[in-house]
Coordinates of C-alpha atoms in Angstrom, one line a residue:
M1 CA -39.6 -22.8 55.0
P2 CA -43.0 -23.1 53.2
Y3 CA -43.1 -23.7 49.5
R4 CA -45.9 -24.8 47.1
A5 CA -45.1 -25.8 43.7
P6 CA -47.1 -23.6 41.2
V7 CA -48.8 -26.4 39.5
S8 CA -51.6 -24.3 38.2
D9 CA -49.2 -21.9 36.5
Y10 CA -47.5 -24.9 34.7
K11 CA -50.8 -26.2 33.5
Y12 CA -51.9 -22.7 32.3
I13 CA -48.8 -22.1 30.4
F14 CA -48.8 -25.5 28.9
D15 CA -52.5 -25.2 27.9
H16 CA -52.8 -21.5 26.7
V17 CA -49.3 -20.2 26.2
V18 CA -46.8 -22.7 24.7
G19 CA -49.1 -25.4 23.3
L20 CA -47.9 -28.6 25.0
D21 CA -50.8 -30.3 23.2
R22 CA -48.7 -30.2 20.1
V23 CA -46.2 -32.4 21.7
A24 CA -48.7 -34.9 22.8
E25 CA -50.1 -35.2 19.2
T26 CA -46.7 -36.7 18.1
D27 CA -46.1 -40.5 17.9
L28 CA -43.2 -40.1 20.1
F29 CA -44.9 -38.4 23.0
A30 CA -48.5 -39.7 22.4
E31 CA -48.8 -40.9 26.0
A32 CA -48.3 -37.5 27.4
S33 CA -51.9 -36.8 27.5
A34 CA -53.5 -34.1 29.6
D35 CA -54.5 -36.7 32.3
V36 CA -50.8 -37.9 32.4
T37 CA -49.4 -34.4 32.5
D38 CA -51.8 -33.4 35.4
A39 CA -50.9 -36.7 37.4
I40 CA -47.2 -36.0 36.8
L41 CA -47.3 -32.4 37.9
T42 CA -49.5 -33.3 41.0
E43 CA -47.3 -36.0 42.2
A44 CA -44.1 -34.1 41.6
A45 CA -45.5 -31.2 43.5
R46 CA -46.3 -33.4 46.5
L47 CA -42.7 -34.6 46.5
A48 CA -41.3 -31.1 46.3
D49 CA -43.6 -29.6 48.9
E50 CA -43.7 -32.4 51.6
V51 CA -40.3 -34.1 51.2
L52 CA -37.8 -31.7 49.5
A53 CA -38.9 -28.3 50.9
P54 CA -38.3 -29.2 54.6
L55 CA -34.6 -30.1 53.7
Q56 CA -33.8 -26.5 52.3
R57 CA -32.7 -25.1 55.6
N58 CA -30.9 -28.2 56.6
G59 CA -28.5 -27.9 53.5
D60 CA -27.6 -24.3 54.7
L61 CA -27.2 -24.9 58.5
H62 CA -25.5 -28.4 58.2
P63 CA -23.4 -28.3 55.0
A64 CA -21.8 -31.3 53.3
K65 CA -18.5 -32.2 54.9
L66 CA -15.4 -34.1 53.8
E67 CA -14.2 -36.5 56.6
N68 CA -11.5 -38.7 56.2
G69 CA -11.9 -38.7 52.5
V70 CA -15.6 -39.4 52.6
V71 CA -18.3 -36.8 51.7
R72 CA -21.1 -36.7 54.4
T73 CA -24.2 -35.0 53.1
S74 CA -26.6 -32.7 54.9
P75 CA -29.2 -34.3 57.2
G76 CA -32.2 -35.8 55.3
F77 CA -30.6 -35.5 52.0
A78 CA -30.2 -39.2 51.6
E79 CA -33.9 -39.8 52.3
G80 CA -34.7 -37.0 49.9
Y81 CA -32.6 -38.4 47.1
A82 CA -34.2 -41.8 47.7
A83 CA -37.6 -40.4 47.2
I84 CA -36.5 -38.8 44.0
A85 CA -34.9 -41.9 42.6
E86 CA -37.7 -44.2 43.7
G87 CA -40.3 -42.1 42.2
G88 CA -38.5 -42.3 38.8
W89 CA -37.9 -38.6 38.6
V90 CA -34.2 -38.8 37.5
G91 CA -35.2 -40.7 34.3
M92 CA -38.4 -38.8 33.4
S93 CA -37.1 -38.1 29.7
A94 CA -34.8 -41.0 29.4
D95 CA -35.1 -43.8 27.0
P96 CA -37.7 -46.4 28.2
E97 CA -35.3 -49.0 26.7
H98 CA -33.1 -48.3 29.8
G99 CA -35.9 -47.8 32.4
G100 CA -36.9 -44.2 31.7
M101 CA -40.4 -42.8 31.4
G102 CA -39.7 -41.3 27.9
L103 CA -41.7 -38.2 28.9
P104 CA -41.3 -34.9 27.1
Q105 CA -38.6 -32.5 28.2
A106 CA -41.2 -29.8 28.9
L107 CA -42.6 -31.9 31.8
T108 CA -39.0 -32.6 33.1
T109 CA -38.4 -28.9 32.9
A110 CA -41.5 -28.0 35.0
V111 CA -40.6 -30.9 37.5
N112 CA -37.0 -29.6 37.8
E113 CA -38.2 -26.1 38.5
M114 CA -40.4 -27.2 41.4
M115 CA -37.7 -29.3 42.9
S116 CA -35.3 -26.4 42.5
G117 CA -37.7 -24.1 44.4
A118 CA -38.0 -26.6 47.2
C119 CA -34.4 -27.4 47.7
L120 CA -31.9 -26.2 45.0
S121 CA -28.8 -27.9 46.8
L122 CA -30.3 -31.4 46.4
Q123 CA -32.0 -30.9 43.0
L124 CA -28.5 -30.2 41.5
N125 CA -27.7 -33.8 42.0
P126 CA -30.3 -35.4 39.7
L127 CA -30.0 -32.5 37.1
M128 CA -26.4 -33.5 36.6
T129 CA -27.3 -37.0 36.1
Q130 CA -30.0 -36.2 33.6
G131 CA -27.5 -34.4 31.5
Q132 CA -25.1 -37.2 31.6
I133 CA -27.8 -39.7 30.6
E134 CA -28.6 -37.5 27.5
A135 CA -24.9 -37.4 26.7
L136 CA -24.5 -41.2 27.0
E137 CA -27.7 -41.9 24.9
H138 CA -26.3 -39.8 22.1
H139 CA -22.5 -40.6 22.1
A140 CA -21.7 -43.7 24.2
S141 CA -20.9 -47.2 22.9
A142 CA -23.5 -49.9 23.1
E143 CA -21.7 -51.5 25.9
L144 CA -21.4 -48.4 28.0
K145 CA -25.2 -47.6 27.5
A146 CA -26.0 -51.1 28.5
L147 CA -24.0 -50.8 31.8
Y148 CA -24.5 -47.2 32.8
L149 CA -27.9 -46.0 31.6
P150 CA -30.2 -48.4 33.6
R151 CA -28.4 -47.6 36.8
M152 CA -28.3 -43.8 36.2
T153 CA -31.9 -43.8 35.1
S154 CA -33.0 -45.6 38.2
G155 CA -30.9 -43.2 40.3
A156 CA -28.9 -46.0 41.9
W157 CA -25.8 -44.3 40.3
C158 CA -25.5 -40.6 39.7
G159 CA -23.3 -38.4 37.3
T160 CA -21.1 -35.4 37.2
M161 CA -19.4 -33.4 34.4
N162 CA -15.7 -32.5 34.8
L163 CA -14.6 -29.6 32.7
T164 CA -12.9 -26.9 34.8
E165 CA -9.5 -26.8 35.9
P166 CA -7.5 -24.1 37.9
Q167 CA -6.1 -22.6 34.7
A168 CA -9.0 -23.6 32.4
G169 CA -12.4 -22.2 33.2
S170 CA -14.4 -21.0 30.3
D171 CA -11.4 -21.6 28.1
V172 CA -11.8 -25.3 28.3
G173 CA -9.3 -25.8 25.6
A174 CA -6.5 -24.9 28.1
L175 CA -7.1 -28.0 30.0
R176 CA -4.2 -30.3 31.1
T177 CA -5.7 -33.5 32.2
K178 CA -4.3 -36.4 30.2
A179 CA -5.6 -39.7 29.0
V180 CA -3.2 -42.5 28.1
P181 CA -4.4 -45.7 26.5
N182 CA -3.8 -48.8 28.6
G183 CA -3.8 -51.2 25.7
D184 CA -7.0 -52.9 26.8
G185 CA -9.6 -50.5 25.5
T186 CA -9.5 -48.4 28.7
Y187 CA -7.4 -45.2 29.5
A188 CA -5.5 -43.9 32.4
I189 CA -6.8 -40.5 33.4
S190 CA -4.5 -38.2 35.3
G191 CA -5.3 -34.5 36.3
Q192 CA -7.2 -32.2 38.5
K193 CA -10.7 -30.7 38.1
I194 CA -12.4 -28.1 40.2
Y195 CA -15.9 -26.9 40.7
I196 CA -17.4 -30.4 40.3
S197 CA -21.1 -30.2 41.5
W198 CA -21.8 -33.3 43.7
G199 CA -18.3 -34.8 43.0
D200 CA -19.2 -37.4 45.7
N201 CA -22.0 -38.4 48.1
D202 CA -22.9 -40.9 50.7
F203 CA -26.2 -42.2 49.3
T204 CA -25.6 -43.5 45.8
E205 CA -23.9 -46.8 44.9
N206 CA -21.6 -45.1 42.5
V207 CA -20.6 -41.7 41.1
C208 CA -20.0 -41.5 37.4
H209 CA -17.7 -38.9 36.3
L210 CA -17.6 -37.6 32.7
V211 CA -14.1 -36.1 32.3
L212 CA -12.6 -34.1 29.6
A213 CA -9.0 -35.0 29.0
R214 CA -6.4 -34.9 26.1
L215 CA -4.9 -38.0 24.4
P216 CA -1.3 -38.0 23.7
D217 CA -2.0 -37.1 20.0
G218 CA -4.5 -34.5 20.9
V219 CA -3.9 -31.1 19.3
P220 CA -3.9 -28.0 21.5
G221 CA -7.3 -26.3 22.0
T222 CA -10.7 -27.9 22.1
K223 CA -10.3 -29.9 19.0
G224 CA -7.8 -32.2 20.8
I225 CA -10.1 -33.0 23.8
S226 CA -11.8 -36.3 24.3
L227 CA -14.5 -37.4 26.8
F228 CA -14.2 -40.3 29.2
M229 CA -16.4 -42.1 31.6
V230 CA -14.5 -42.4 34.9
P231 CA -16.5 -44.2 37.6
K232 CA -15.8 -43.8 41.4
R233 CA -16.0 -47.7 41.6
I234 CA -15.0 -49.8 38.6
P235 CA -18.0 -52.0 37.8
T236 CA -17.7 -55.7 37.9
E237 CA -18.7 -58.0 35.0
D238 CA -22.2 -58.2 36.5
G239 CA -22.6 -54.5 36.8
E240 CA -22.0 -54.2 40.4
P241 CA -19.8 -51.3 41.8
G242 CA -16.5 -53.0 42.4
T243 CA -13.0 -51.7 43.5
A244 CA -12.3 -48.2 44.1
N245 CA -10.9 -46.2 41.2
S246 CA -7.7 -44.1 41.5
L247 CA -9.5 -40.9 42.1
R248 CA -10.5 -38.9 45.2
V249 CA -12.1 -35.6 46.5
V250 CA -9.3 -33.4 47.5
S251 CA -11.5 -30.8 49.2
L252 CA -14.9 -29.1 49.0
E253 CA -15.3 -25.6 48.1
H254 CA -16.4 -23.0 50.7
K255 CA -19.2 -21.2 49.0
M256 CA -21.4 -18.2 49.2
G257 CA -24.4 -20.5 49.1
L258 CA -25.6 -23.9 48.1
H259 CA -23.9 -25.4 51.2
G260 CA -25.7 -28.7 51.0
S261 CA -24.3 -29.3 47.5
P262 CA -20.7 -30.7 47.8
T263 CA -18.8 -28.8 45.2
S264 CA -15.5 -30.8 44.8
V265 CA -11.9 -30.4 43.8
M266 CA -11.3 -33.8 42.1
E267 CA -7.9 -35.5 41.5
Y268 CA -7.5 -38.4 39.0
D269 CA -4.2 -40.4 39.3
R270 CA -4.2 -42.8 36.5
A271 CA -7.8 -43.6 37.1
T272 CA -9.4 -46.0 34.7
G273 CA -11.8 -44.5 32.2
W274 CA -13.6 -45.5 29.0
L275 CA -13.9 -43.3 25.9
V276 CA -17.2 -41.7 25.3
G277 CA -17.8 -40.8 21.6
E278 CA -14.9 -40.5 19.2
E279 CA -11.3 -39.6 20.0
H280 CA -10.8 -35.8 20.0
G281 CA -14.6 -35.4 19.9
G282 CA -15.1 -34.7 23.5
M283 CA -16.5 -31.2 23.2
K284 CA -19.3 -32.4 20.9
A285 CA -20.4 -35.0 23.4
M286 CA -20.0 -32.6 26.4
F287 CA -22.0 -29.9 24.7
T288 CA -24.9 -32.5 24.6
M289 CA -24.8 -32.6 28.3
M290 CA -24.0 -28.8 28.8
N291 CA -27.1 -27.8 26.5
N292 CA -29.4 -30.1 28.6
A293 CA -28.0 -28.5 31.8
R294 CA -28.3 -24.9 30.4
L295 CA -32.1 -25.2 30.3
G296 CA -32.0 -27.1 33.6
V297 CA -29.9 -24.3 35.3
G298 CA -32.2 -21.7 33.9
V299 CA -35.2 -23.3 35.6
Q300 CA -33.2 -23.5 38.8
G301 CA -33.2 -19.7 38.8
I302 CA -36.8 -19.6 38.1
G303 CA -37.6 -22.1 41.0
V304 CA -35.6 -20.0 43.4
A305 CA -37.4 -17.0 42.1
E306 CA -40.8 -18.6 42.8
A307 CA -39.8 -19.7 46.2
A308 CA -38.5 -16.2 47.1
C309 CA -41.7 -14.6 45.7
Q310 CA -43.8 -16.8 47.9
H311 CA -41.7 -16.2 50.9
A312 CA -41.9 -12.4 50.4
L313 CA -45.5 -12.4 49.8
A314 CA -46.2 -14.3 53.0
Y315 CA -44.2 -11.9 55.0
A316 CA -45.8 -8.7 53.4
A317 CA -49.2 -10.1 54.1
E318 CA -48.5 -10.4 57.7
R319 CA -46.0 -7.6 58.5
K320 CA -47.5 -4.4 59.9
Q321 CA -45.6 -1.2 59.4
G322 CA -46.7 2.4 59.2
K323 CA -50.2 3.7 58.3
T324 CA -51.5 1.8 55.2
P325 CA -52.9 4.1 52.5
V326 CA -55.5 1.5 51.2
E327 CA -58.9 1.8 52.6
G328 CA -60.2 -1.7 53.2
G329 CA -56.9 -3.2 52.5
A330 CA -54.9 -5.9 54.4
G331 CA -53.5 -3.4 57.0
T332 CA -50.0 -4.7 56.4
I333 CA -47.1 -3.5 54.2
V334 CA -48.6 -5.3 51.2
D335 CA -50.8 -2.1 50.9
H336 CA -47.8 0.1 50.4
A337 CA -47.3 1.1 46.9
D338 CA -43.6 0.4 46.7
V339 CA -44.0 -3.0 48.4
R340 CA -46.9 -3.8 46.0
R341 CA -44.4 -2.7 43.1
M342 CA -41.9 -5.2 44.3
L343 CA -44.2 -8.1 44.7
M344 CA -45.8 -7.6 41.2
T345 CA -42.3 -7.2 39.6
M346 CA -41.3 -10.5 41.2
K347 CA -44.4 -12.3 40.0
A348 CA -44.5 -10.7 36.5
Q349 CA -40.9 -11.4 35.8
T350 CA -40.9 -15.0 37.2
F351 CA -43.9 -15.8 34.8
A352 CA -42.1 -14.5 31.9
A353 CA -39.0 -16.5 32.6
R354 CA -41.0 -19.7 33.2
A355 CA -42.9 -19.3 30.0
I356 CA -39.6 -18.8 28.1
A357 CA -38.1 -22.0 29.6
L358 CA -41.2 -24.1 28.9
D359 CA -41.5 -22.8 25.4
C360 CA -37.9 -23.7 24.9
A361 CA -38.6 -27.3 26.1
V362 CA -41.6 -27.6 24.0
S363 CA -39.5 -26.7 20.8
I364 CA -36.8 -29.2 22.0
D365 CA -39.6 -32.0 22.2
L366 CA -41.1 -30.9 18.8
A367 CA -37.6 -31.1 17.2
R368 CA -36.9 -34.5 18.6
A369 CA -40.4 -35.9 17.7
T370 CA -40.8 -34.5 14.2
G371 CA -37.1 -33.8 13.1
A372 CA -38.4 -30.3 12.1
A373 CA -35.5 -28.0 11.4
D374 CA -37.4 -24.8 12.3
Q375 CA -38.1 -26.2 15.8
A376 CA -34.6 -27.2 16.3
A377 CA -33.5 -23.6 15.4
R378 CA -36.2 -22.2 17.6
A379 CA -35.0 -24.4 20.6
A380 CA -31.3 -23.3 19.9
L381 CA -32.2 -19.8 20.0
L382 CA -34.3 -20.0 23.1
T383 CA -31.8 -22.0 25.1
P384 CA -29.3 -19.2 25.9
I385 CA -32.2 -16.8 26.6
A386 CA -33.8 -19.4 28.9
K387 CA -30.5 -20.0 30.8
A388 CA -29.6 -16.3 31.1
F389 CA -32.8 -14.7 31.8
G390 CA -33.9 -17.5 34.0
T391 CA -30.9 -17.2 36.2
D392 CA -30.9 -13.5 36.2
T393 CA -34.6 -13.6 37.3
G394 CA -33.7 -15.8 40.2
I395 CA -31.0 -13.4 41.3
E396 CA -33.0 -10.2 40.8
V397 CA -36.3 -11.6 42.3
S398 CA -34.5 -13.1 45.4
S399 CA -32.7 -9.8 46.0
I400 CA -36.0 -8.0 45.8
G401 CA -37.3 -10.6 48.3
V402 CA -34.7 -9.5 50.8
Q403 CA -35.8 -5.9 50.3
V404 CA -39.4 -6.8 50.9
H405 CA -38.5 -8.3 54.2
G406 CA -36.5 -5.0 55.2
G407 CA -34.1 -5.5 57.9
M408 CA -35.4 -8.9 58.6
G409 CA -34.4 -9.8 55.2
Y410 CA -30.8 -9.4 56.2
I411 CA -31.3 -11.7 59.1
E412 CA -30.5 -15.4 58.2
E413 CA -33.2 -16.9 60.5
T414 CA -36.0 -15.5 58.0
G415 CA -34.5 -17.6 55.2
A416 CA -34.8 -14.8 52.6
A417 CA -31.1 -14.3 52.3
Q418 CA -30.5 -18.0 51.6
F419 CA -32.4 -17.7 48.3
S420 CA -30.1 -14.8 47.2
R421 CA -27.0 -16.7 48.2
D422 CA -27.9 -20.1 46.7
V423 CA -29.0 -18.9 43.3
R424 CA -26.2 -16.4 42.6
V425 CA -23.9 -19.1 41.2
T426 CA -26.4 -20.1 38.5
A427 CA -25.5 -17.1 36.4
I428 CA -22.0 -18.4 36.4
Y429 CA -22.0 -22.1 35.8
E430 CA -22.8 -24.0 32.6
G431 CA -21.4 -20.9 30.7
T432 CA -21.6 -17.5 32.3
N433 CA -24.6 -15.4 31.2
G434 CA -22.2 -13.2 29.2
I435 CA -21.1 -16.4 27.4
Q436 CA -24.8 -17.3 26.8
A437 CA -25.3 -13.8 25.3
M438 CA -22.3 -14.0 23.2
D439 CA -23.5 -17.4 21.8
L440 CA -26.8 -15.7 21.1
V441 CA -25.5 -12.9 19.0
A442 CA -22.8 -15.0 17.3
R443 CA -23.5 -18.7 16.7
K444 CA -27.3 -18.3 16.9
M445 CA -27.1 -15.6 14.4
M446 CA -25.1 -17.6 11.9
D447 CA -28.4 -18.0 10.1
G448 CA -28.5 -14.3 9.3
G449 CA -31.1 -13.9 12.2
A450 CA -33.6 -16.0 10.5
A451 CA -34.7 -17.9 13.6
A452 CA -34.8 -14.7 15.6
M453 CA -37.1 -13.1 12.9
A454 CA -39.3 -16.0 12.9
L455 CA -39.8 -15.8 16.7
L456 CA -40.5 -12.0 16.3
N457 CA -43.2 -12.8 13.8
E458 CA -44.9 -14.9 16.5
V459 CA -44.7 -11.8 18.8
D460 CA -46.1 -9.6 16.2
A461 CA -49.2 -12.0 15.8
T462 CA -49.8 -11.9 19.4
A463 CA -49.7 -8.1 19.5
Q464 CA -52.0 -7.8 16.6
A465 CA -54.5 -10.2 18.3
A466 CA -54.3 -8.3 21.6
G467 CA -54.9 -4.9 20.1
G468 CA -55.3 -1.8 22.2
A469 CA -52.5 -0.1 24.1
S470 CA -50.9 -3.2 25.2
G471 CA -50.7 -4.7 21.8
A472 CA -49.4 -1.6 20.3
A473 CA -46.7 -1.4 23.0
L474 CA -45.6 -4.9 22.3
A475 CA -45.6 -4.4 18.6
A476 CA -43.4 -1.4 19.0
A477 CA -41.1 -3.3 21.2
A478 CA -40.8 -6.1 18.6
G479 CA -40.2 -3.6 15.9
M480 CA -37.3 -2.0 17.7
L481 CA -35.8 -5.4 18.5
R482 CA -36.1 -6.4 14.9
E483 CA -34.2 -3.3 13.7
T484 CA -31.6 -4.1 16.5
T485 CA -31.2 -7.6 15.3
E486 CA -30.7 -6.5 11.7
W487 CA -28.0 -4.1 13.0
L488 CA -26.3 -7.0 14.9
V489 CA -26.2 -9.4 11.9
S490 CA -24.7 -6.6 9.7
Q491 CA -21.7 -6.1 12.1
G492 CA -18.6 -7.8 10.6
D493 CA -16.6 -7.2 13.8
L494 CA -17.9 -9.8 16.3
N495 CA -16.5 -7.6 19.1
D496 CA -19.2 -5.0 18.3
R497 CA -21.8 -7.8 18.7
F498 CA -20.3 -9.0 21.9
A499 CA -20.2 -5.5 23.5
G500 CA -24.0 -5.4 23.4
A501 CA -24.8 -9.1 23.8
V502 CA -25.9 -9.0 27.3
P503 CA -28.4 -6.0 26.9
Y504 CA -29.6 -7.7 23.5
L505 CA -30.4 -10.9 25.2
R506 CA -32.4 -9.1 28.0
A507 CA -34.2 -7.0 25.6
F508 CA -35.2 -10.2 23.6
A509 CA -36.3 -11.8 26.9
L510 CA -38.4 -8.7 27.8
V511 CA -40.1 -8.8 24.4
L512 CA -40.8 -12.5 24.7
G513 CA -42.1 -11.9 28.2
G514 CA -44.7 -9.3 26.8
H515 CA -45.7 -11.9 24.2
Y516 CA -46.4 -14.7 26.9
H517 CA -48.0 -12.4 29.2
L518 CA -50.5 -11.1 26.5
R519 CA -51.1 -14.7 25.4
A520 CA -51.9 -15.6 29.0
A521 CA -54.2 -12.7 29.3
A522 CA -56.0 -13.4 26.0
A523 CA -56.9 -17.0 27.2
E524 CA -58.2 -15.7 30.6
G525 CA -61.5 -14.6 29.0
D526 CA -62.5 -12.1 31.7
G527 CA -63.0 -9.1 29.4
G528 CA -59.4 -7.9 30.2
S529 CA -60.3 -7.7 34.1
G530 CA -58.7 -10.9 35.3
R531 CA -55.6 -11.4 37.4
R532 CA -53.5 -12.5 34.3
A533 CA -54.7 -9.4 32.5
A534 CA -53.6 -7.3 35.3
L535 CA -50.2 -8.9 35.6
A536 CA -49.7 -8.5 31.8
G537 CA -50.6 -5.0 32.0
F538 CA -48.1 -4.4 34.7
F539 CA -45.4 -6.1 32.8
I540 CA -46.3 -4.4 29.4
R541 CA -46.4 -0.7 31.0
R542 CA -43.7 -0.9 33.8
M543 CA -41.2 -3.6 32.7
L544 CA -41.1 -3.9 28.9
P545 CA -40.1 -0.2 28.3
E546 CA -36.6 -1.1 29.6
H547 CA -36.1 -2.6 26.2
V548 CA -35.6 0.9 24.7
G549 CA -32.4 1.6 26.6
L550 CA -31.2 -1.8 26.1
C551 CA -31.5 -1.7 22.4
A552 CA -29.7 1.7 22.5
A553 CA -26.9 0.1 24.4
V554 CA -26.7 -2.7 21.9
R555 CA -26.1 -0.3 19.0
E556 CA -23.3 1.3 20.6
G557 CA -21.2 -1.7 19.7
A558 CA -17.8 -1.6 21.2
G559 CA -17.4 2.0 21.0
G560 CA -16.2 3.7 24.1
L561 CA -15.5 0.4 26.0
Y562 CA -11.7 0.8 25.4
D563 CA -11.5 4.6 25.7
M564 CA -10.0 4.2 29.1
S565 CA -6.7 2.4 29.6
L566 CA -6.0 -0.1 32.3
E567 CA -4.1 2.7 34.2
D568 CA -7.3 4.9 33.8
L569 CA -9.5 2.2 35.3
T570 CA -7.2 1.5 38.2
A571 CA -6.7 5.4 38.9

């Protein structure tokens, strides 16, 4: 199905909305000049458009299969992955010491989005590896780094994360996988893990599993968990993949979507593993990978939203149905008011989600390059918003895309339904969106709301600069969100915070969306008559007002949630 990476949108957001130039001004990222950024985005777009997008349908129609213990991937996926690896895209932000490009996370985020829009099933593979690279860079021993990082950065080997077990989903502390010292510096890992994205493939030399397990002296709960590197094939002294480790893919999950991505049930039977980080410090190390993946998953949702938007617009521009009410219009359904409403909603929300994600990535880069505590706090605050709102946007926009297609949207041959089926899981993995929201109102508010208020100060400045009705509307929305944030921080009972966490996160995302839209419109310079001003006006007038009801729901706390008993609910 046709897809074109929105390179011009990335450039515009970088230049006029989130300030990527600040990143390039640091010593660490001095090579990320405007020319380099343009070249990277252009070349990655060519890969996404010409190599990956044609594989999208293959993954759905010809799913990955497990045959005689071997995973067989979808047609063309091996060649697509080879193109990703050979282009150096896996290690874009990895340390140059191990073969990486050392580029800003902001650029990697944009490239990950365009690859997700082209073929989400395949893009999941390098995303997992990127997260593992970061975890190893921060927590692995020098020996493990020297062995694994060059091979993972090149894409010769790929990585996974193994957290979930049948009885331990979001409650990771309930895991039962065991790690027993072998006496030679290695450990025997035994247990079963489920929902392992890209647990195996037939196109990389080795698959490197980061596995959470408990040592014999590990206390119950998350504080007793350690992290281990458990490769599919045990490396030889010269770093070649050697004998098979004692692990296997038990089965592949039968999923709603993402059929090209083999989601595996993994079994470890005294498999040889190496400790990553400190004993009983596994969650700290794994969270490094998970935080990387949360932003990555957020842009997966945005990538699918972009693809679904393009797909719907192409259909609406050609489909003739009924008498069109617009004189001199296209003569197709794109002229109908409700179809136009849907298309503009898709485009406006996708832009807002994209700007949130790229702003988050810029803050990550600035924090890393400068050590600035305020940028680190800003990045931490934006991460759950980027993940949750990005994936919600993918779900909502792809669903609207089906509606734009009408009855044909429900017919698989059009491809509209695949976007909806593929993206649905992104709101679940790497911490459900409810968990992201709970993190936002609890852990991210441990500073008394200081980081949130600082961000709202930026929104206020944008509103004041914009002026007029749009600026006033954004200022009022930011004021209401500020009052709601103060109310949240004042609640001693965390359950009152958690009850309104999801509407709070969405309200915050909508206010930020208005902020980014007005910044984009201001930079357009067409006297308020350009396309970005039109889209900003649509967002401010028709989408931002949702924040009123959301903030009201937040301030209800947990009241009323438990007024019905379980018997009442099942009556």
